[in-house]
Short mmCIF file of C-alpha atoms in Angstrom, two decimals:
data_model
loop_
_atom_site.label_atom_id
_atom_site.label_comp_id
_atom_site.label_asym_id
_atom_site.label_seq_id
_atom_site.Cartn_x
_atom_site.Cartn_y
_atom_site.Cartn_z
CA MET A 1 5.58 28.18 -11.45
CA ASN A 2 8.88 30.57 -12.04
CA PHE A 3 11.14 28.24 -14.40
CA LYS A 4 13.45 30.83 -15.52
CA ASN A 5 14.68 30.95 -11.47
CA ILE A 6 14.73 27.22 -11.08
CA PHE A 7 17.17 27.42 -14.47
CA LYS A 8 19.13 29.91 -12.88
CA SER A 9 19.57 28.06 -9.74
CA LEU A 10 20.99 25.29 -11.07
CA LYS A 11 24.54 27.48 -11.23
CA ASN A 12 24.53 27.13 -7.63
CA LYS A 13 26.94 24.47 -6.17
CA ASP A 14 24.94 23.56 -3.20
CA MET A 15 22.00 23.50 -5.38
CA LEU A 16 23.35 21.58 -8.31
CA LYS A 17 24.81 19.19 -5.47
CA ARG A 18 21.15 18.41 -3.79
CA ILE A 19 19.59 17.37 -7.16
CA MET A 20 22.90 14.92 -8.03
CA ILE A 21 22.33 13.32 -4.90
CA ILE A 22 18.61 12.65 -5.52
CA CYS A 23 19.46 11.43 -9.35
CA GLY A 24 21.93 9.11 -8.08
CA LEU A 25 19.87 7.85 -4.75
CA LEU A 26 17.27 7.09 -7.64
CA ILE A 27 19.72 5.57 -10.22
CA VAL A 28 21.31 3.37 -7.75
CA TYR A 29 17.37 2.35 -6.60
CA ARG A 30 16.96 1.61 -10.28
CA PHE A 31 20.04 -0.94 -10.00
CA LEU A 32 18.59 -2.80 -7.10
CA ALA A 33 15.08 -3.44 -8.78
CA HIS A 34 16.91 -5.81 -11.07
CA ILE A 35 18.55 -7.64 -8.29
CA PRO A 36 17.29 -10.96 -7.73
CA VAL A 37 16.17 -12.42 -4.29
CA PRO A 38 18.58 -15.55 -3.43
CA LEU A 39 15.96 -18.22 -3.70
CA GLY A 40 16.14 -21.58 -6.43
CA GLU A 41 15.56 -20.44 -10.10
CA PRO A 42 14.55 -16.36 -10.12
CA THR A 43 13.02 -17.57 -13.88
CA THR A 44 10.89 -19.79 -12.37
CA PHE A 45 9.35 -17.44 -9.74
CA GLN A 46 8.98 -14.65 -11.87
CA THR A 47 7.12 -16.90 -14.29
CA ALA A 48 4.75 -17.68 -11.14
CA ILE A 49 4.73 -13.65 -10.05
CA GLN A 50 3.60 -12.80 -13.67
CA ASN A 51 0.80 -15.34 -13.45
CA LEU A 52 -0.25 -13.69 -9.85
CA ILE A 53 -0.05 -10.16 -11.45
CA ASN A 54 -2.40 -10.81 -14.27
CA SER A 55 -5.31 -12.12 -12.00
CA SER A 56 -5.06 -9.65 -9.41
CA ASP A 57 -5.34 -5.77 -9.39
CA PHE A 58 -3.31 -5.72 -5.93
CA GLY A 59 -0.65 -7.59 -7.42
CA GLY A 60 -0.69 -5.07 -10.45
CA PHE A 61 -0.43 -1.94 -8.24
CA LEU A 62 2.19 -3.63 -6.00
CA ASN A 63 4.06 -4.40 -9.16
CA LEU A 64 3.40 -0.85 -9.93
CA ILE A 65 4.91 1.24 -7.08
CA SER A 66 7.35 -1.07 -6.68
CA GLY A 67 8.75 -0.42 -10.17
CA GLY A 68 8.70 -3.70 -11.74
CA GLY A 69 10.10 -4.76 -8.23
CA LEU A 70 7.59 -7.74 -8.28
CA THR A 71 7.62 -9.08 -12.07
CA THR A 72 11.70 -9.26 -11.79
CA PHE A 73 11.46 -11.25 -8.20
CA SER A 74 14.16 -8.60 -7.02
CA ILE A 75 15.22 -7.98 -3.14
CA LEU A 76 13.02 -4.99 -3.72
CA LEU A 77 9.83 -7.14 -4.04
CA VAL A 78 8.25 -5.81 -0.73
CA GLY A 79 8.84 -2.22 -1.79
CA ILE A 80 8.30 0.86 0.24
CA SER A 81 4.42 -0.46 1.53
CA PRO A 82 5.83 -1.43 4.49
CA TYR A 83 6.81 2.31 5.22
CA ILE A 84 3.72 3.48 4.11
CA THR A 85 1.37 1.17 5.96
CA ALA A 86 3.39 1.96 9.06
CA SER A 87 2.98 5.65 8.74
CA ILE A 88 -0.66 5.13 8.24
CA VAL A 89 -1.01 3.21 11.30
CA VAL A 90 1.03 5.59 13.05
CA GLN A 91 -0.94 8.48 11.84
CA LEU A 92 -4.27 6.80 13.12
CA VAL A 93 -2.72 6.09 16.38
CA THR A 94 -1.53 9.28 17.00
CA LYS A 95 -5.04 10.70 15.89
CA ALA A 96 -6.54 8.24 18.65
CA ILE A 97 -4.18 8.94 21.59
CA THR A 98 -4.01 12.26 23.17
CA SER A 99 -0.68 11.62 24.67
CA LEU A 100 0.99 11.28 21.42
CA GLU A 101 -0.85 14.05 19.61
CA GLU A 102 0.72 16.32 22.43
CA LEU A 103 4.21 14.69 21.24
CA SER A 104 3.62 15.50 17.45
CA ASN A 105 2.61 18.75 18.64
CA ASP A 106 5.69 19.24 20.87
CA GLY A 107 8.02 20.69 17.86
CA GLU A 108 11.20 19.07 16.15
CA VAL A 109 11.64 16.55 18.90
CA GLY A 110 7.97 15.11 19.31
CA ARG A 111 8.27 14.79 15.47
CA ARG A 112 11.43 12.77 15.39
CA LYS A 113 10.20 10.74 17.78
CA ILE A 114 7.04 9.20 16.26
CA SER A 115 9.49 9.09 13.03
CA GLN A 116 11.43 7.01 14.67
CA TRP A 117 8.69 5.00 15.79
CA THR A 118 7.57 4.58 12.17
CA ARG A 119 10.66 3.34 11.19
CA VAL A 120 10.67 0.28 13.92
CA LEU A 121 7.16 -0.45 13.11
CA ALA A 122 7.84 -0.96 9.41
CA VAL A 123 10.69 -3.42 10.14
CA PRO A 124 8.23 -5.90 11.30
CA LEU A 125 5.55 -5.35 8.82
CA ALA A 126 8.21 -5.80 6.02
CA ILE A 127 8.97 -8.84 7.77
CA VAL A 128 5.53 -10.40 7.74
CA GLN A 129 5.04 -8.95 3.79
CA SER A 130 8.34 -11.05 2.82
CA ILE A 131 7.27 -14.24 4.44
CA ALA A 132 3.34 -13.26 3.02
CA TYR A 133 4.81 -13.03 -0.41
CA ILE A 134 7.40 -15.91 -0.25
CA PHE A 135 4.50 -18.54 1.02
CA ILE A 136 2.01 -17.36 -1.71
CA LEU A 137 4.88 -17.57 -4.63
CA TYR A 138 6.30 -20.75 -3.72
CA GLN A 139 2.77 -22.82 -3.48
CA SER A 140 1.99 -21.08 -6.87
CA VAL A 141 4.78 -22.26 -8.51
CA ILE A 142 4.31 -25.80 -6.50
CA SER A 143 0.62 -25.63 -7.46
CA SER A 144 1.54 -25.26 -11.40
CA ASN A 145 3.46 -28.23 -11.21
CA THR A 146 6.61 -26.50 -12.15
CA ALA A 147 9.64 -28.63 -11.58
CA LEU A 148 12.20 -26.90 -8.88
CA ALA A 149 15.80 -27.42 -9.62
CA TYR A 150 16.23 -27.87 -5.79
CA THR A 151 13.52 -27.53 -2.60
CA PRO A 152 14.85 -24.82 -0.70
CA THR A 153 16.19 -24.88 3.01
CA THR A 154 15.25 -22.98 6.22
CA ALA A 155 18.75 -21.31 5.80
CA ASP A 156 17.61 -20.64 2.07
CA TRP A 157 14.24 -19.43 3.71
CA ALA A 158 15.40 -16.96 6.16
CA LEU A 159 18.32 -15.57 3.44
CA SER A 160 15.46 -14.62 0.77
CA ILE A 161 13.23 -13.03 3.76
CA THR A 162 16.35 -11.27 5.05
CA ALA A 163 17.19 -10.01 1.95
CA MET A 164 13.77 -8.80 0.79
CA VAL A 165 13.67 -7.03 4.30
CA ALA A 166 16.91 -5.09 3.78
CA GLY A 167 15.82 -3.93 0.36
CA SER A 168 12.69 -2.55 2.18
CA MET A 169 14.83 -0.83 4.69
CA ILE A 170 16.93 0.49 2.10
CA LEU A 171 14.28 2.43 -0.39
CA MET A 172 12.73 4.03 3.44
CA TRP A 173 16.51 5.30 3.99
CA PHE A 174 16.71 6.25 0.17
CA GLY A 175 13.64 7.79 0.73
CA GLU A 176 14.28 9.84 3.53
CA LEU A 177 17.82 10.81 1.77
CA ILE A 178 16.05 12.35 -0.69
CA THR A 179 13.30 14.18 1.95
CA GLU A 180 16.82 15.87 3.91
CA GLN A 181 17.71 17.52 0.24
CA GLY A 182 14.37 19.53 0.24
CA ILE A 183 13.43 19.43 -3.37
CA GLY A 184 10.38 16.65 -2.30
CA ASN A 185 9.06 13.75 -0.46
CA GLY A 186 11.43 11.01 -0.96
CA ILE A 187 8.59 8.37 -0.84
CA SER A 188 6.79 9.58 -3.11
CA MET A 189 9.49 10.71 -5.61
CA ILE A 190 10.54 6.78 -5.64
CA ILE A 191 7.03 5.70 -5.88
CA LEU A 192 6.60 8.55 -9.64
CA THR A 193 10.36 6.75 -10.70
CA SER A 194 8.58 3.49 -9.97
CA ILE A 195 5.85 4.29 -12.13
CA ILE A 196 7.83 6.01 -14.51
CA SER A 197 10.13 3.13 -14.90
CA GLN A 198 7.61 0.90 -16.28
CA LEU A 199 6.89 3.26 -19.31
CA PRO A 200 10.08 2.06 -21.74
CA THR A 201 8.63 -1.61 -21.41
CA THR A 202 4.91 0.04 -22.58
CA LEU A 203 6.21 2.18 -25.49
CA THR A 204 8.30 -0.69 -26.93
CA GLN A 205 5.05 -3.04 -26.88
CA LEU A 206 3.20 -0.11 -28.19
CA GLY A 207 6.05 0.69 -30.65
CA THR A 208 5.76 -2.84 -32.19
CA THR A 209 2.10 -3.00 -32.38
CA LEU A 210 2.16 0.57 -33.94
CA PHE A 211 4.75 -0.55 -36.62
CA ASP A 212 3.36 -4.24 -37.76
CA THR A 213 1.74 -3.61 -41.18
CA SER A 214 0.76 -7.26 -41.73
CA ASN A 215 -2.73 -6.09 -41.34
CA GLY A 216 -2.14 -3.36 -44.04
CA ILE A 217 -0.54 0.38 -43.98
CA LEU A 218 -2.39 3.82 -43.27
CA SER A 219 -2.94 6.01 -46.08
CA LEU A 220 -3.01 9.64 -45.28
CA PHE A 221 -5.66 10.88 -47.26
CA GLY A 222 -4.60 9.31 -50.36
CA TRP A 223 -1.69 11.78 -50.64
CA PHE A 224 0.91 9.19 -49.18
CA ASN A 225 1.55 6.07 -46.78
CA LEU A 226 2.92 5.59 -43.68
CA PRO A 227 4.10 2.18 -42.62
CA VAL A 228 2.31 1.92 -39.52
CA ASN A 229 -1.13 -0.24 -38.56
CA PRO A 230 -3.88 2.19 -39.14
CA VAL A 231 -6.28 0.86 -36.34
CA VAL A 232 -3.81 1.37 -33.31
CA PHE A 233 -2.60 4.38 -34.97
CA TRP A 234 -6.21 6.35 -34.31
CA ILE A 235 -6.61 4.64 -31.45
CA LEU A 236 -2.91 5.92 -30.04
CA VAL A 237 -3.83 9.20 -31.64
CA GLY A 238 -7.70 8.56 -29.65
CA PHE A 239 -5.73 8.14 -26.22
CA THR A 240 -3.38 10.53 -26.24
CA ILE A 241 -5.96 13.05 -26.79
CA ALA A 242 -7.80 11.05 -24.12
CA LEU A 243 -4.69 11.20 -21.91
CA LEU A 244 -3.70 15.08 -22.19
CA VAL A 245 -7.37 15.90 -21.17
CA ALA A 246 -7.30 13.48 -18.24
CA ILE A 247 -4.23 15.25 -17.08
CA TYR A 248 -5.18 18.82 -17.61
CA PHE A 249 -8.59 17.70 -15.37
CA LEU A 250 -6.21 16.31 -12.76
CA VAL A 251 -3.77 19.13 -12.50
CA LYS A 252 -7.19 21.62 -12.02
CA LEU A 253 -8.41 18.95 -9.25
CA ASN A 254 -5.03 18.70 -7.71
CA GLU A 255 -4.75 22.97 -7.56
CA ALA A 256 -8.40 23.57 -6.83
CA GLN A 257 -8.81 25.05 -3.45
CA ARG A 258 -11.52 27.15 -1.42
CA ILE A 259 -9.95 30.25 0.26
CA ILE A 260 -11.40 31.48 3.47
CA THR A 261 -9.66 35.39 4.56
CA ILE A 262 -8.66 35.23 8.04
CA ASN A 263 -8.29 38.74 9.88
CA TYR A 264 -5.90 39.55 13.12
CA ALA A 265 -7.44 41.80 15.30
CA LYS A 266 -5.04 44.80 16.11
CA ARG A 267 -3.20 44.38 19.42
CA VAL A 268 -1.16 47.35 21.18
CA HIS A 269 1.78 46.57 22.93
CA GLY A 270 3.57 49.94 24.41
CA ASN A 271 3.79 52.19 21.46
CA SER A 272 4.18 49.51 19.15
CA THR A 273 0.81 47.90 17.33
CA TYR A 274 0.22 44.54 16.04
CA GLY A 275 -2.12 42.72 14.05
CA GLY A 276 -4.70 44.93 11.69
CA ILE A 277 -3.58 42.60 8.92
CA LYS A 278 -5.29 39.88 6.63
CA SER A 279 -3.99 36.27 5.74
CA ILE A 280 -5.55 33.53 3.67
CA LEU A 281 -6.20 29.61 4.82
CA PRO A 282 -6.52 27.60 1.35
CA LEU A 283 -9.10 24.63 1.61
CA LYS A 284 -7.68 22.13 -1.24
CA LEU A 285 -10.59 20.40 -2.93
CA ILE A 286 -8.50 16.73 -2.90
CA ALA A 287 -6.50 17.21 0.76
CA ALA A 288 -6.51 13.58 0.92
CA GLY A 289 -4.15 13.32 -2.15
CA VAL A 290 -4.14 9.89 -3.67
CA VAL A 291 -4.25 8.06 -0.52
CA PRO A 292 -8.08 7.22 -0.48
CA VAL A 293 -7.22 5.07 -3.92
CA ILE A 294 -4.07 3.03 -2.60
CA PHE A 295 -6.56 2.11 0.53
CA ALA A 296 -9.80 1.55 -1.90
CA THR A 297 -7.43 -0.62 -3.76
CA ALA A 298 -5.32 -3.05 -0.75
CA PHE A 299 -9.04 -3.09 0.83
CA LEU A 300 -10.37 -4.84 -2.05
CA SER A 301 -7.41 -6.87 -3.11
CA LEU A 302 -6.81 -8.23 -0.09
CA PRO A 303 -9.83 -10.75 -0.53
CA ALA A 304 -8.79 -11.59 -3.90
CA LEU A 305 -5.88 -12.95 -2.38
CA LEU A 306 -6.93 -14.86 0.48
CA GLY A 307 -9.01 -16.49 -2.61
CA GLN A 308 -6.15 -17.27 -4.42
CA LEU A 309 -4.15 -18.68 -1.05
CA ILE A 310 -7.12 -20.66 -0.46
CA GLN A 311 -7.36 -22.75 -3.58
CA THR A 312 -3.63 -23.05 -3.26
CA ILE A 313 -3.85 -25.13 -0.59
CA ASP A 314 -7.19 -26.34 -0.94
CA ASN A 315 -7.84 -26.69 -4.91
CA GLY A 316 -11.09 -26.90 -5.87
CA ASN A 317 -12.55 -24.82 -2.50
CA SER A 318 -15.60 -22.96 -3.57
CA PHE A 319 -15.47 -20.43 -1.44
CA GLY A 320 -12.21 -19.58 -2.33
CA ALA A 321 -12.88 -19.54 -5.96
CA THR A 322 -15.89 -17.23 -5.04
CA LEU A 323 -13.62 -14.72 -3.36
CA THR A 324 -11.20 -14.49 -6.27
CA THR A 325 -14.38 -13.74 -8.81
CA LEU A 326 -15.56 -11.32 -7.22
CA PHE A 327 -12.52 -9.07 -6.08
CA THR A 328 -10.59 -9.54 -9.23
CA ALA A 329 -10.84 -6.25 -10.85
CA PRO A 330 -11.94 -6.75 -14.50
CA SER A 331 -8.98 -6.19 -17.14
CA ALA A 332 -8.42 -6.90 -20.45
CA GLN A 333 -6.13 -9.86 -19.15
CA ASN A 334 -8.70 -12.02 -17.37
CA PHE A 335 -11.98 -10.64 -19.15
CA SER A 336 -12.57 -13.69 -21.44
CA ALA A 337 -11.71 -16.12 -18.54
CA LEU A 338 -13.77 -14.26 -15.85
CA TYR A 339 -16.93 -13.97 -18.15
CA PRO A 340 -17.41 -15.92 -20.95
CA THR A 341 -20.47 -15.10 -22.13
CA GLY A 342 -19.49 -11.02 -21.75
CA ILE A 343 -20.81 -8.44 -19.82
CA THR A 344 -22.99 -9.41 -16.85
CA ALA A 345 -24.08 -7.80 -13.61
CA GLN A 346 -21.10 -9.28 -11.73
CA TRP A 347 -19.06 -7.08 -13.70
CA PHE A 348 -20.14 -3.88 -12.05
CA PHE A 349 -19.68 -5.38 -8.25
CA TYR A 350 -15.78 -4.39 -8.41
CA PRO A 351 -16.13 -1.11 -10.21
CA SER A 352 -19.29 -0.17 -8.06
CA LEU A 353 -17.55 -1.19 -4.81
CA TYR A 354 -14.46 0.34 -5.63
CA PHE A 355 -16.01 3.94 -6.31
CA ILE A 356 -17.56 3.94 -3.26
CA LEU A 357 -14.80 2.77 -0.82
CA VAL A 358 -12.83 5.83 -2.82
CA VAL A 359 -15.44 7.98 -1.81
CA LEU A 360 -15.50 7.31 1.77
CA PHE A 361 -11.92 6.72 2.52
CA THR A 362 -11.68 10.33 1.11
CA TYR A 363 -13.86 11.35 3.86
CA PHE A 364 -12.16 9.32 6.23
CA TYR A 365 -8.76 10.25 5.53
CA THR A 366 -9.59 14.21 5.26
CA SER A 367 -10.90 14.03 8.87
CA ILE A 368 -7.85 12.32 10.45
CA ILE A 369 -5.32 14.80 8.49
CA PHE A 370 -7.79 18.15 8.77
CA ASN A 371 -8.98 18.41 12.53
CA THR A 372 -11.00 21.47 12.50
CA LYS A 373 -11.14 22.17 16.18
CA GLU A 374 -7.15 22.36 16.41
CA ILE A 375 -6.97 24.62 13.65
CA ALA A 376 -9.91 26.92 15.37
CA ASP A 377 -7.71 26.82 18.36
CA ASN A 378 -4.93 28.03 17.10
CA LEU A 379 -6.89 31.23 15.36
CA GLN A 380 -8.09 32.15 18.54
CA LYS A 381 -4.58 31.96 20.10
CA GLN A 382 -3.20 34.04 17.26
CA GLY A 383 -6.46 36.75 17.63
CA GLY A 384 -7.58 35.55 13.79
CA PHE A 385 -10.77 35.04 12.94
CA ILE A 386 -13.49 34.54 10.28
CA GLU A 387 -15.20 37.49 9.40
CA GLY A 388 -19.13 36.88 10.65
CA VAL A 389 -17.87 33.73 12.31
CA ARG A 390 -17.43 34.37 15.93
CA PRO A 391 -13.74 32.27 17.34
CA GLY A 392 -13.81 28.91 18.44
CA ASN A 393 -16.55 26.56 18.30
CA GLN A 394 -17.86 28.35 16.02
CA THR A 395 -15.31 28.81 13.92
CA ALA A 396 -14.53 24.95 13.86
CA GLU A 397 -18.19 24.21 12.59
CA TYR A 398 -18.01 26.60 9.81
CA LEU A 399 -14.38 24.63 8.95
CA GLY A 400 -16.32 21.62 9.33
CA LYS A 401 -19.23 22.57 7.12
CA THR A 402 -17.02 24.22 4.53
CA ILE A 403 -14.52 21.42 4.29
CA ASN A 404 -17.37 18.16 3.69
CA ARG A 405 -18.75 20.25 1.07
CA LEU A 406 -15.66 20.34 -0.63
CA ASN A 407 -15.45 16.59 -0.04
CA LEU A 408 -18.61 15.86 -1.79
CA PHE A 409 -17.28 17.00 -5.10
CA GLY A 410 -13.64 16.08 -4.07
CA ALA A 411 -14.57 12.47 -3.39
CA LEU A 412 -16.90 12.41 -6.44
CA ALA A 413 -14.49 13.48 -8.73
CA LEU A 414 -11.77 11.11 -7.33
CA GLY A 415 -13.86 8.27 -7.51
CA ILE A 416 -14.09 9.10 -11.39
CA VAL A 417 -10.79 9.59 -11.80
CA ALA A 418 -9.96 5.54 -10.03
CA MET A 419 -12.46 4.36 -12.61
CA LEU A 420 -10.99 5.65 -15.70
CA PRO A 421 -9.29 2.45 -16.48
CA PHE A 422 -13.29 0.69 -16.39
CA VAL A 423 -14.90 3.34 -18.22
CA THR A 424 -12.28 2.95 -21.19
CA ASP A 425 -12.38 -0.87 -21.17
CA TYR A 426 -16.45 -0.64 -21.10
CA ILE A 427 -16.28 1.44 -24.19
CA PHE A 428 -13.97 -0.94 -26.07
CA ILE A 429 -16.44 -3.76 -25.15
CA ILE A 430 -18.76 -2.23 -26.66
CA LEU A 431 -17.24 -0.95 -29.83
CA ALA A 432 -14.64 -4.26 -30.16
CA GLY A 433 -16.40 -6.61 -27.91
CA ALA A 434 -13.61 -7.07 -25.79
CA PRO A 435 -11.90 -4.23 -23.43
CA LEU A 436 -8.62 -3.04 -24.86
CA GLY A 437 -5.08 -4.11 -23.36
CA LEU A 438 -4.04 -0.43 -23.30
CA SER A 439 -6.03 1.62 -20.13
CA ILE A 440 -5.69 4.72 -18.83
CA SER A 441 -4.74 4.03 -15.13
CA GLY A 442 -6.30 6.77 -13.08
CA THR A 443 -4.42 5.70 -10.15
CA GLY A 444 -1.06 6.16 -11.79
CA LEU A 445 -1.95 9.37 -13.41
CA LEU A 446 -3.01 10.64 -10.10
CA ILE A 447 0.01 10.10 -8.38
CA ILE A 448 2.37 11.35 -11.73
CA VAL A 449 0.59 14.73 -11.62
CA THR A 450 0.30 15.05 -7.52
CA VAL A 451 4.06 14.17 -7.03
CA ALA A 452 5.25 16.42 -10.11
CA LEU A 453 3.76 19.62 -8.77
CA GLU A 454 4.37 19.16 -5.46
CA ASN A 455 8.17 18.62 -6.40
CA LEU A 456 7.83 21.55 -8.86
CA ARG A 457 6.71 23.67 -5.99
CA GLN A 458 9.46 22.60 -3.43
CA LEU A 459 11.75 22.90 -6.59
CA ASN A 460 10.81 26.27 -6.85
CA SER A 461 10.46 27.46 -3.47
CA ARG A 462 14.30 26.52 -2.98
CA ALA A 463 15.50 28.07 -6.47
CA LEU A 464 13.95 31.55 -4.99
CA MET A 465 16.21 31.27 -1.73
CA VAL A 466 19.18 30.30 -3.75
CA THR A 467 18.45 32.98 -6.03
CA TYR A 468 16.80 35.59 -4.01
CA ASP A 469 20.41 38.29 -3.61
CA GLU A 470 20.26 39.11 -7.35
CA TYR A 471 16.53 40.46 -6.94
CA LYS A 472 17.85 43.00 -4.03
#
């Protein structure tokens, strides 16, 4: 990464304009995240949402990727998830239906049509999710015996759902506008901004705890005293070291790849000779990125939400209670309620299933985005071949075996990264008898590292184009 080129490119007006547009859109997005849904008393619903987040790992994950829109009960409560879901569905359908796959390979026109269908599909998904969220939250408020200032009318429901759907569509539009600037993927950048926006709150809480000296102050080798809580100070030092180590390995995992050399045969056309060169085909260790973790989180959290909905409608329902207990992720907030006698065999059910699903989804999604048959056919058409491997079916089989070997290590590594919160909680349960409120989020770290590296690559490429004339 050439940061010198990036700084030089900031002198270019077009480059500066693109960066300013992206920053402006992200700032507007953060302002929209604090506009409440026009339904009754926002404070009442915020309390219900906080209870939902504390009792559901999926609620916490949705709040993370919506940039706190869930806790503030804002019009961005649904967030970008309908568009992400629509994109995944369209990708799956495109691979399953031959005519759609041909359309996707039909240049820019075909890709535009598929993008348009993705936007259209995102609208009904946003409507369904908005209705579901409003219903669950409203029922949670009623079940908690919280008094409402008034009973919402049909017009109030329609207005609230319309506002939430509009917020989701605005985010989708912002994402596409950011992508058009050519310095990163807009949707990924919005999710990255959402995660980073939670850091000030976390740092404020840590600062308050760190400077609470009611239980003593830190003495450094008897030389001088620091006005900080000694226990919290050393815990933060340990977590900082662990965080840096985790980031280092995440960067290595994200950048790891297997290089396959592609040879091109010589072709003579008239007096000209073509080919006779070598190229490379890089195969990433984790080609699926963070998608398997998102899939696994959503898949495991749906039964917990269903259990909460059943208990909300039928209080005391044993089936709903079982679903909620089994599929709620163990955390510092719910550990004492779910496991009053300490760690039991049930504690390992969710982490184990989570790890298995991350591994399976890694294989599944990689098989969708990495079509070995298509790559082998393209190489054969271009006169390319892998040394020692026949073009065509044997090349496809060779690439399939190679990517499966990479997936084995990559899927296990991704599963371990996703398990970091449970590992840190387990360590502190052994040491202190209870999980720590601050745990390293493997999912959040993975998203930050992956998106940041990809954006830096695109920024560096754009900067190289801008400063190219200086190297002539």
